[in-house]
Short mmCIF file of C-alpha atoms in Angstrom, two decimals:
data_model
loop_
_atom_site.label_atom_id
_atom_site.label_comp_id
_atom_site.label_asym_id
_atom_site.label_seq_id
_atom_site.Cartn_x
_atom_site.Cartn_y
_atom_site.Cartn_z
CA UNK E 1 19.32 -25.48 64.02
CA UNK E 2 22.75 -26.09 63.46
CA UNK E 3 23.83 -29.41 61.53
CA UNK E 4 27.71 -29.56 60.84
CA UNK E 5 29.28 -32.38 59.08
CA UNK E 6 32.87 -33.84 59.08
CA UNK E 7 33.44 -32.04 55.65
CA UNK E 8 33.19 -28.61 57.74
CA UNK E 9 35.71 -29.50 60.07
CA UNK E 10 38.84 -27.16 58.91
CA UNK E 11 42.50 -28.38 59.54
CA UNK E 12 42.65 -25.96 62.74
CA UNK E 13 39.96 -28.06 64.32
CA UNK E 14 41.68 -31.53 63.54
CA UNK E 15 44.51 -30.24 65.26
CA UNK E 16 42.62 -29.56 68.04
CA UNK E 17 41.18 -32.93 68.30
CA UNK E 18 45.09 -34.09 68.29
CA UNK E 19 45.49 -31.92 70.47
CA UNK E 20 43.20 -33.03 72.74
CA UNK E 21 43.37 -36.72 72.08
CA UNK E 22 46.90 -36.40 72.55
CA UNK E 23 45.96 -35.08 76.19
CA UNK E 24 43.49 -38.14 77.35
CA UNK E 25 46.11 -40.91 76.05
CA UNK E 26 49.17 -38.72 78.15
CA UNK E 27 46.00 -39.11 80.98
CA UNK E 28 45.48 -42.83 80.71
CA UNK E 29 49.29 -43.75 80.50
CA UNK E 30 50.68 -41.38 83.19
CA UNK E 31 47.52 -41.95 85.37
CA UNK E 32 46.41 -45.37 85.27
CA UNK E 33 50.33 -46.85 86.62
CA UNK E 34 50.22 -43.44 89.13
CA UNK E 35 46.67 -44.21 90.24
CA UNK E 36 47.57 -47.31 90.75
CA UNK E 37 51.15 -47.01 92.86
CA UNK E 38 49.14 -44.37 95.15
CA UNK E 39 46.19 -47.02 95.62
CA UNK E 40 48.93 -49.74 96.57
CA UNK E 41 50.55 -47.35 98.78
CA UNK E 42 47.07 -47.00 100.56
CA UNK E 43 46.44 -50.57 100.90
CA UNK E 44 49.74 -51.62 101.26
CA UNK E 45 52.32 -48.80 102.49
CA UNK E 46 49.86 -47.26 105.23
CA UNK E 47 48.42 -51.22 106.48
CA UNK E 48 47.64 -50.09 109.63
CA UNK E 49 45.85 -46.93 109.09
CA UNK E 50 43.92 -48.56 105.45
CA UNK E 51 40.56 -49.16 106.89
CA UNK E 52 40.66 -47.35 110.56
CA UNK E 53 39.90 -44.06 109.29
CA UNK E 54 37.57 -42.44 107.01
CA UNK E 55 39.48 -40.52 104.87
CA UNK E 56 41.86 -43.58 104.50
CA UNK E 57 39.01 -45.30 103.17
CA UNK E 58 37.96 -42.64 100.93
CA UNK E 59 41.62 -42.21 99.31
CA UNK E 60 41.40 -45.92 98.72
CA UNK E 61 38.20 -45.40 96.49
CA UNK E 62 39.25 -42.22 95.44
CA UNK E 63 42.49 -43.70 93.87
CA UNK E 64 40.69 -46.88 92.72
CA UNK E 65 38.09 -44.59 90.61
CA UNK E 66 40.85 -42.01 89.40
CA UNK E 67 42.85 -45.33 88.30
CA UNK E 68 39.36 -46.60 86.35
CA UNK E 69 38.78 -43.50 84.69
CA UNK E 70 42.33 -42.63 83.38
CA UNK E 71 42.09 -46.05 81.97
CA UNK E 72 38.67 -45.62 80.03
CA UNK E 73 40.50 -41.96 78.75
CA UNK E 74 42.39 -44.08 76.80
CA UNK E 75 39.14 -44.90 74.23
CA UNK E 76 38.73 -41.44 73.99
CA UNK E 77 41.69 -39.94 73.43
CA UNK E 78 42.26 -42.78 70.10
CA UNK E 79 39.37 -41.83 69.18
CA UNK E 80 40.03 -38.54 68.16
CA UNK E 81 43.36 -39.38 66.86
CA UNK E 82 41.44 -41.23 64.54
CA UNK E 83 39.53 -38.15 63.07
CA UNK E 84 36.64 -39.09 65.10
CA UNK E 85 36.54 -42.77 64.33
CA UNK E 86 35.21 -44.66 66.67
CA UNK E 87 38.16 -47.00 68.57
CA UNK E 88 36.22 -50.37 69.70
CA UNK E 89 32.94 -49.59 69.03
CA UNK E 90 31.60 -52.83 69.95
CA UNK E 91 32.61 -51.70 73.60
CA UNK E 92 30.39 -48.43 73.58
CA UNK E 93 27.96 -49.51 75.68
CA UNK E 94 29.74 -51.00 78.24
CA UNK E 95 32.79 -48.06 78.07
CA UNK E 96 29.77 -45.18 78.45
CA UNK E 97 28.46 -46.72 81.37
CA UNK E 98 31.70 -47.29 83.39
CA UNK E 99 32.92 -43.21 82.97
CA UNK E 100 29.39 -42.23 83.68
CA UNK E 101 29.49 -44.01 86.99
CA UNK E 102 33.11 -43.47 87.74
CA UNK E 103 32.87 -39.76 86.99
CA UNK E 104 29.91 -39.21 89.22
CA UNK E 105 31.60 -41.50 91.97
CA UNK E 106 34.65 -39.57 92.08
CA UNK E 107 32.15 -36.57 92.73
CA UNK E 108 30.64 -38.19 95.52
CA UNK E 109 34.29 -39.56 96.85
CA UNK E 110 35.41 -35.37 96.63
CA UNK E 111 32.40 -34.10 98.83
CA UNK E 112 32.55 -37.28 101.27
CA UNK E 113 36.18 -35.97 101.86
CA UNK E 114 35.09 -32.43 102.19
CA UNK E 115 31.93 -32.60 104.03
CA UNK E 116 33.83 -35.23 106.59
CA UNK E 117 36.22 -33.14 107.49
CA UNK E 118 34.10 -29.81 107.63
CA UNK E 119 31.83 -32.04 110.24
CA UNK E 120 34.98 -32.68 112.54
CA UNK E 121 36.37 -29.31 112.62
CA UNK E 122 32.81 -28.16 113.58
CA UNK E 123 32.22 -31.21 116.10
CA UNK E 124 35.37 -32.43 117.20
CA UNK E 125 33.64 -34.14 119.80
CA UNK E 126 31.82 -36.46 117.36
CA UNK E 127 33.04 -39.09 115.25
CA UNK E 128 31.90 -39.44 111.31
CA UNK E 129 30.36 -43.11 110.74
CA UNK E 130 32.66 -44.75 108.60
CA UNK E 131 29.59 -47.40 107.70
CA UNK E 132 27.20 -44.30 107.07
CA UNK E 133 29.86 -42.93 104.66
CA UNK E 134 30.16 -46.16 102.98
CA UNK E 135 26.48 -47.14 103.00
CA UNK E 136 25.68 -43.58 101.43
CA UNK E 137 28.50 -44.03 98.79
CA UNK E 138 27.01 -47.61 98.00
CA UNK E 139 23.29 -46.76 97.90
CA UNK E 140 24.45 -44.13 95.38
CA UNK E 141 26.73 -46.60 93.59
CA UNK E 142 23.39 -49.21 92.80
CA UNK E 143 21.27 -46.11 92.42
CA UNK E 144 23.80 -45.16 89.43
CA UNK E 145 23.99 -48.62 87.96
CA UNK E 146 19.83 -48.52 87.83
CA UNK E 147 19.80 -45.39 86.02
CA UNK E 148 22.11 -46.20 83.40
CA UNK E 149 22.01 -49.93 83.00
CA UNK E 150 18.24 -50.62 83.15
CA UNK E 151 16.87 -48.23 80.83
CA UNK E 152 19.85 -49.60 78.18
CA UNK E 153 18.39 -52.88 78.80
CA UNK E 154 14.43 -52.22 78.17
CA UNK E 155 15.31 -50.69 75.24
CA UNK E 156 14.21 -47.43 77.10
CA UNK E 157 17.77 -45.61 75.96
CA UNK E 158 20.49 -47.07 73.28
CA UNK E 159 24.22 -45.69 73.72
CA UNK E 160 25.76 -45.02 70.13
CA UNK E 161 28.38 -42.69 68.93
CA UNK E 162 27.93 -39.74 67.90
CA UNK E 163 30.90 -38.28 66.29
CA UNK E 164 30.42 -34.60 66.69
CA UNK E 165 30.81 -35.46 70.37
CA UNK E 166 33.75 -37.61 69.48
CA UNK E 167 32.40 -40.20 72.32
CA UNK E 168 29.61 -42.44 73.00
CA UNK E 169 26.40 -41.57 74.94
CA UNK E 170 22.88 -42.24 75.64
CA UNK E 171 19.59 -41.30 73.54
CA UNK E 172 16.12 -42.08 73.95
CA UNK E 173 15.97 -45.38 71.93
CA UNK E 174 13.46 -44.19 68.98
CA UNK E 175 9.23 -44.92 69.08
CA UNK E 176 9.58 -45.53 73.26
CA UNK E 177 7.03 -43.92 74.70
CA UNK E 178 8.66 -43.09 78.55
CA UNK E 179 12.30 -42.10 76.73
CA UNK E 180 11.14 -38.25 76.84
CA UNK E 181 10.62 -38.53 80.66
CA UNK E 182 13.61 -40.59 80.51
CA UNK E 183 15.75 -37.53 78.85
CA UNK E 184 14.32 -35.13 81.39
CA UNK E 185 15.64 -37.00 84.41
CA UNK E 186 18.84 -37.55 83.13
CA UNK E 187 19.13 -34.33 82.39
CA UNK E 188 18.00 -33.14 85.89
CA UNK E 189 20.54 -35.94 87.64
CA UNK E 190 23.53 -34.72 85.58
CA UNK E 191 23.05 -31.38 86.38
CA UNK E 192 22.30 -31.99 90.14
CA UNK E 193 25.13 -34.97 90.72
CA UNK E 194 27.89 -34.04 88.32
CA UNK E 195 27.78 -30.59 88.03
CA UNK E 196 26.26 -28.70 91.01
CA UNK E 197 27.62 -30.25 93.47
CA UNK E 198 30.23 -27.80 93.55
CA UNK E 199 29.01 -25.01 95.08
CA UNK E 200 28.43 -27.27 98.35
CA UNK E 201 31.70 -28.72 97.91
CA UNK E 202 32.99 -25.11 97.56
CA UNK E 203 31.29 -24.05 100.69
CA UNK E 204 32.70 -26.74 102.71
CA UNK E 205 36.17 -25.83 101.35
CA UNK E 206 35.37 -22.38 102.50
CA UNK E 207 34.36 -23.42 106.27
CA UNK E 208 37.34 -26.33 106.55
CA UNK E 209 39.93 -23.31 105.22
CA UNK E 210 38.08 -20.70 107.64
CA UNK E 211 38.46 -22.89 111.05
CA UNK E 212 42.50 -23.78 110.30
CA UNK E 213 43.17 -20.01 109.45
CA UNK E 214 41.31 -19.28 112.93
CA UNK E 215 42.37 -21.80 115.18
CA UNK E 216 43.06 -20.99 118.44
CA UNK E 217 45.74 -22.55 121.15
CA UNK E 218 43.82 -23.93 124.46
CA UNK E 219 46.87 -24.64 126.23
CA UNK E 220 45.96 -23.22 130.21
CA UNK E 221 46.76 -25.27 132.83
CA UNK E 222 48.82 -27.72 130.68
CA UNK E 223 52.17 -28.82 131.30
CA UNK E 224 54.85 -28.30 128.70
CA UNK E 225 54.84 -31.87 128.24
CA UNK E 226 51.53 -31.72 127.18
CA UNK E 227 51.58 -28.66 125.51
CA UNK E 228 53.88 -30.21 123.21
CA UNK E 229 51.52 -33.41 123.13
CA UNK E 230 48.75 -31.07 122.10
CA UNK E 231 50.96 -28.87 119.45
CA UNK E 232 51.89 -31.76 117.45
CA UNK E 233 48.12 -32.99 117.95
CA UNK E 234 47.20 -29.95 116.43
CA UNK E 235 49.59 -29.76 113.53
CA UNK E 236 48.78 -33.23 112.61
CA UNK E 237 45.07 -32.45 112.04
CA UNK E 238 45.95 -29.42 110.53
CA UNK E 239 48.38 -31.18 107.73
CA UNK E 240 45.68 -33.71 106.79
CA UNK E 241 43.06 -30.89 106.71
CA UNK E 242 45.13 -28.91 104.63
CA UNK E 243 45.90 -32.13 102.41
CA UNK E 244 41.55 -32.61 101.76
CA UNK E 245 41.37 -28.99 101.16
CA UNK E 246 43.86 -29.26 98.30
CA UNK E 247 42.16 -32.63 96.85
CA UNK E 248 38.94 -30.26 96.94
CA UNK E 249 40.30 -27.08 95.48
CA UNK E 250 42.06 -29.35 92.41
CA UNK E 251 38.65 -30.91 92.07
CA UNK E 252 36.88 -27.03 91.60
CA UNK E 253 39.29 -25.90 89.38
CA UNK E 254 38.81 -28.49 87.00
CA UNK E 255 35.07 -28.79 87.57
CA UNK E 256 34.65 -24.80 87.43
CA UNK E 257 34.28 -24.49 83.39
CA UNK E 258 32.09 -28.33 83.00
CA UNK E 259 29.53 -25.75 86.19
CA UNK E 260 29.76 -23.43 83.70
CA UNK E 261 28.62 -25.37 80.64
CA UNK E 262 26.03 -26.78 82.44
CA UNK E 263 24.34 -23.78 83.45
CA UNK E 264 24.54 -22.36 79.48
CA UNK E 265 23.26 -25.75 78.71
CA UNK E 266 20.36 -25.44 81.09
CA UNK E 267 19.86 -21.60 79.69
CA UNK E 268 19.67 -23.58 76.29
CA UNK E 269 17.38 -26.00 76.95
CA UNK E 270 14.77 -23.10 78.72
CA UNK E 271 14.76 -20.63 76.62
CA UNK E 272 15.74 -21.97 72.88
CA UNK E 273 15.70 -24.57 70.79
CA UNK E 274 18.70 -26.58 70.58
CA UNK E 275 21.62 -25.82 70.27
CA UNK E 276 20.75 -21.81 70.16
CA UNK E 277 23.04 -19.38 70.11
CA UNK E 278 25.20 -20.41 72.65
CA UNK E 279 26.26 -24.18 70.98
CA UNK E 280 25.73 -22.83 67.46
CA UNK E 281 29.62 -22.32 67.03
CA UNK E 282 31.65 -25.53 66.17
CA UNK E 283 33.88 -25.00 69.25
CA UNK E 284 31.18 -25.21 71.76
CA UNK E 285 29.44 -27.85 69.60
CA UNK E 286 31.79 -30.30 69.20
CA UNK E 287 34.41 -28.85 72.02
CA UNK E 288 33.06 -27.69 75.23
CA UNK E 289 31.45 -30.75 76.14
CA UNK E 290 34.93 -33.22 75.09
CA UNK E 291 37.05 -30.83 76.93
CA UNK E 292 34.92 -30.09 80.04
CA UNK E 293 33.06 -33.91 81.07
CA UNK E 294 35.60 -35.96 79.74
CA UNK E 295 39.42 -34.08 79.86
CA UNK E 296 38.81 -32.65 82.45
CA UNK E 297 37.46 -35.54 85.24
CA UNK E 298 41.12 -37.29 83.49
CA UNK E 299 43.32 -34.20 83.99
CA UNK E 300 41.18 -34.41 87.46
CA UNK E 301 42.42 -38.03 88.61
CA UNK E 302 46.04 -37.86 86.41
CA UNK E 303 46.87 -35.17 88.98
CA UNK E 304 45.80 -36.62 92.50
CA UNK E 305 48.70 -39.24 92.26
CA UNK E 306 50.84 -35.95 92.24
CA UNK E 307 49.04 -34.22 95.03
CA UNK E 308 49.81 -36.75 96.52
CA UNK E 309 53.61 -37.13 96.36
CA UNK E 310 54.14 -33.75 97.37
CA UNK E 311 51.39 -34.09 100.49
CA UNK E 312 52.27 -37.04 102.26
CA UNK E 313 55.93 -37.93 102.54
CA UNK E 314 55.21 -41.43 103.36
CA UNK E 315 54.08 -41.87 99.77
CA UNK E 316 57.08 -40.87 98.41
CA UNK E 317 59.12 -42.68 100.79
CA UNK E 318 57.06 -46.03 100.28
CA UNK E 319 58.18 -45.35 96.36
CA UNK E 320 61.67 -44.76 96.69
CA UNK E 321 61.94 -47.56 98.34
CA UNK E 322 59.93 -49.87 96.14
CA UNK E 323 61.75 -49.13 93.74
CA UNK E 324 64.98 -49.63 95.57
CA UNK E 325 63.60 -53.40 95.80
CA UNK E 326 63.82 -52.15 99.39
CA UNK E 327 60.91 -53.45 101.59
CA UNK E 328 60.40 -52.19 105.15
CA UNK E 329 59.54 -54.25 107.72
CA UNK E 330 56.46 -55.54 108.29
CA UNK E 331 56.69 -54.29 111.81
CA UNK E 332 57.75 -50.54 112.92
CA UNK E 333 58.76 -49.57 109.27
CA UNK E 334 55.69 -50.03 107.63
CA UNK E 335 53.79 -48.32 110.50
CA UNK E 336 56.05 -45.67 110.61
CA UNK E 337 55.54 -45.15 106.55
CA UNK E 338 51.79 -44.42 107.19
CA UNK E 339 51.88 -42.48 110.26
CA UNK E 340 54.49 -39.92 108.42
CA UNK E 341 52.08 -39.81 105.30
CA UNK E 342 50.32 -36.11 106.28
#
């Protein structure tokens, strides 16, 4: 086994660190105020559409989340500026648990926009339950908050820092007899909700991109008047489909390499004795798992505010305008601001 220490760490590899410390704090200070315009542009900017649809509702979370985590990037990007030095450590705890649970939410908000839309290309005859989607998101919410938060507090699990990881996380808390089964479900959850979820997610991509490509005009018997009706019907759905698809593909690319960890980690685990030869080297050590869980979900939600300013011209619009000091109406205007946001 492998046991590197701080002396080993060459000058290349605290550049790196700047490097990629450098990265999370651009995250949290670019993405927290950008998270946060695009959430008040959902709540505020687009009133009457906020809560009638469900992909409305899931942008709200989805921004709230994206907003959350940039923030928490900021611990961790100091943190390596600091040569590995923990910034706030009394805070560990309470920072570990909040990026666990907003990193796995933002995976559930991704494939609750995905699998939605999939369902009503397939059945456009059927509506998606916007209190199922919610329920399901909050079961899994409390369900996350059990897993991380009880354990911590029987003394089942501490969360410390551990500097070759250059961030906090959770261990089996030392003499407990149930932390080994503990280990193995965690284990087990992270690699079925964080990390292979994207193959479903991918395959949902797939069908919503197959059935826009292949659409086909019904417009026999119509009258021009409502052949028009039905083109702009048409384009409308296919704006905001193409809009998800792009939140979904920006959501594999930077989820593609964290799959790919976690299936050499899972290799690891069966078939040597940790790390092996696959985390003996100090880059995948120390590296893979900074750059893949944790820059990555911030490089993840810093760029979703600017998906969105090119997708939905109401959003940029709304901006301009705020920060003309210009408000619209709180008639026409501000309806017209959402209903021109695909």
């Amino acid at each position: 086994m492998s046991n590197y220490t701080r002396e080993e760490f060459t000058e290349e590899h605290r550049t790196a660190d700047n490097v990629i410390g450098s990265l999370h704090i651009t995250c949290s200070l670019l993405g927290t105020p950008a998270n946060l315009v695009a959430l008040s542009y959902f709540l505020i900017g687009r009133r009457s559409q906020r809560f009638r649809y469900v992909s409305s509702v899931l942008y709200v979370l989805t921004a709230l989340q994206d907003c959350l985590i940039c923030l928490l990037s900021l611990n961790h990007g100091v943190t390596l500026l600091r040569g590995r030095d923990v910034w706030l450590p009394e805070f560990c705890p309470i920072l570990h648990i909040l990026f666990q649970m907003s990193q796995r939410m933002s995976v559930f908000l991704v494939a609750a926009l995905s699998f939605t839309r999939t369902f009503t290309l397939l059945y456009p005859l059927r509506k998606v339950s916007k209190s199922t989607i919610l329920t399901i998101l909050g079961t899994a919410l409390v369900a996350m908050a059990c897993v991380y938060v009880i354990p911590y507090c029987m003394k089942v699990t501490e969360i410390r820092y551990h500097w070759e990881d250059g961030y906090c996380w959770i261990t089996p808390f030392p003499g407990r007899e149930p932390a080994g089964i503990w280990i193995k479900v965690d284990t087990t959850l992270d690699s079925l909700v964080l990390a292979f979820p994207i193959i479903p997610i991918t395959i949902s991509c797939g069908i919503s991109s197959y059935q826009i490509l292949n659409a086909r005009k019904n417009t026999a018997g119509l009258t021009a008047a409502d052949k028009a009706t039905q083109d702009g019907l048409r384009r409308r759905e296919q704006r905001l489909t193409l809009t998800i698809i792009l939140v979904t593909v920006l959501y594999i690319a930077y989820n593609i390499p964290l799959f790919i960890n976690y299936v050499l980690y899972q290799i690891t685990l069966q078939k040597f004795s940790w790390p092996g030869p696959l985390y003996s080297s100090i880059i995948m050590r120390y590296y893979s798992w900074n750059v893949t869980a944790l820059l990555g979900t911030a490089l993840n939600a810093t760029s979703n505010p600017v998906l969105y300013w090119i997708r939905f011209s109401g959003f940029r619009k709304w901006v301009i305008w705020s920060f003309r000091s210009v408000r619209p109406s709180s008639g026409s205007s501000t309806n017209q601001l959402g209903n021109t946001a695909m």
